[in-house]
XYZ file of C-alpha atoms in Angstrom:
118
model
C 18.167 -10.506 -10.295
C 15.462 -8.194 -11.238
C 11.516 -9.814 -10.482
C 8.430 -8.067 -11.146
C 5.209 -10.449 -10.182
C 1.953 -8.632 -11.604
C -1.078 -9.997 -9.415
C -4.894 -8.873 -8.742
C -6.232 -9.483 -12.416
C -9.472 -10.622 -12.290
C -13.722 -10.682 -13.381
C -15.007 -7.508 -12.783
C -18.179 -6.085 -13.754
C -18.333 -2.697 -16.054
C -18.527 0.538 -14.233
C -16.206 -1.833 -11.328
C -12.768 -1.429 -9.710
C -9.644 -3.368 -9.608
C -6.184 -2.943 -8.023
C -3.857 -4.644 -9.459
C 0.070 -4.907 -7.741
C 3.530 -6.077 -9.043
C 5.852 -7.433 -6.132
C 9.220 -6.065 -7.169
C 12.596 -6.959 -6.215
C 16.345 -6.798 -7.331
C 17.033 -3.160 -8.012
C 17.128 -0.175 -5.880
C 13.171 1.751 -6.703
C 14.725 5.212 -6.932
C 16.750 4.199 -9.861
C 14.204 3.052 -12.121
C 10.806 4.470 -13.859
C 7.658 1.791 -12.927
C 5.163 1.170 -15.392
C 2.007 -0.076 -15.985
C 0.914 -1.473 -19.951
C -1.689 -3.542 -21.419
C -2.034 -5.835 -24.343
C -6.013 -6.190 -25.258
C -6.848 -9.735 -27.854
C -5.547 -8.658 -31.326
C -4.354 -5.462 -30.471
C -0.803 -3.944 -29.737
C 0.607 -3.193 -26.828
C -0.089 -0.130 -25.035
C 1.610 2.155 -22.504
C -0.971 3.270 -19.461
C 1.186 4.752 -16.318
C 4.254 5.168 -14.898
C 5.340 6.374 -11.665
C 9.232 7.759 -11.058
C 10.937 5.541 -8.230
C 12.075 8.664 -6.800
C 10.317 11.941 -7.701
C 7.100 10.119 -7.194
C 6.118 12.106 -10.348
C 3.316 9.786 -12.235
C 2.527 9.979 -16.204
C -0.968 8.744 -17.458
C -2.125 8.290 -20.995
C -5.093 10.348 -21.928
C -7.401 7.132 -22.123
C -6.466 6.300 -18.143
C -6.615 9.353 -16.872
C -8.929 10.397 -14.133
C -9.781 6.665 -13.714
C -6.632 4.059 -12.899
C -4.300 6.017 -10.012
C -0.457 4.431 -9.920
C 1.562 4.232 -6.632
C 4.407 2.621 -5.113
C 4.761 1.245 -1.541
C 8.251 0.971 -0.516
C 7.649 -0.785 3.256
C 6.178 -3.675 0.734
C 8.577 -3.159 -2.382
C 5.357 -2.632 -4.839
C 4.173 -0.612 -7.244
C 0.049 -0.885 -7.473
C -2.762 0.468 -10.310
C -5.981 0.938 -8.866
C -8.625 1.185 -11.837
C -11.604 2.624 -11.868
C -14.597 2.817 -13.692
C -13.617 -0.106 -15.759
C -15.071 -0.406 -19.558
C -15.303 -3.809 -21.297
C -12.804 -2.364 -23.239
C -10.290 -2.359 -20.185
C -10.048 -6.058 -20.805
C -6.993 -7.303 -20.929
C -3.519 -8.367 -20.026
C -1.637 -6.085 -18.089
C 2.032 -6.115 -17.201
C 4.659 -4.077 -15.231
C 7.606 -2.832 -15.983
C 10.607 -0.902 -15.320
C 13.345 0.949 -16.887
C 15.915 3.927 -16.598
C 13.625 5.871 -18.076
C 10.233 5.883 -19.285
C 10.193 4.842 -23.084
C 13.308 2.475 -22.148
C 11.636 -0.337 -20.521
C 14.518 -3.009 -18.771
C 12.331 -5.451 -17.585
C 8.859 -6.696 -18.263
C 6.776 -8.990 -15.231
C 4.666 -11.887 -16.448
C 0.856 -10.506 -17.349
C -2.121 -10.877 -15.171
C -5.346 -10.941 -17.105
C -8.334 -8.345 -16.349
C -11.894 -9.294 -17.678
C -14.061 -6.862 -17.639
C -17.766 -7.980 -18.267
C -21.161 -5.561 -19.212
């Protein structure tokens, strides 16, 4: 049975940082393509990074890039986004994911909620 258990969210000031992890199990990392999204109050869903469970080759969308870093530890089965810089606008709830390829997400983790405050 596939888990994914998103953890770290948080109060964080503007201009802060937060690492957030998802303790994964049930299926083999090098199979699947590990994901990071958000869902901010009264918007839609949005895609921010993904890593590839075996290449190691990451994606970010142009809004992340340069500030939130994503990266898997296998010796403790997760896959982590540290964020930088964070903007009030970074608030929300974030969730990880996997699939068999990105755009093709499997499996979705509960959210963990990320506040950011100016």
């Amino acid at each position: 049975e596939v888990q994914l258990q998103a953890s770290g969210g948080g109060l964080v000031q503007a201009g802060g940082s937060l690492r957030l992890s998802c303790a994964a199990s049930g299926f083999k990392f090098e199979d699947y393509v590990l994901g990071w999204f958000r869902r901010a109050p009264g918007k839609a869903r949005e895609e921010l990074a993904s890593i590839d469970g075996s290449t190691r080759n990451t994606y970010y969308e142009d809004f992340v890039k340069g500030r939130f870093i994503i990266t898997i530890d296998r010796a403790k089965n997760t896959v982590s986004l540290l964020m930088n810089s964070l903007k009030v606008e970074d608030t929300a709830v974030y969730y990880c994911t996997i699939g068999s390829y990105r755009n093709e997400w499997d499996y979705w983790g509960q959210g963990t909620l990320v506040t950011v405050s100016s």
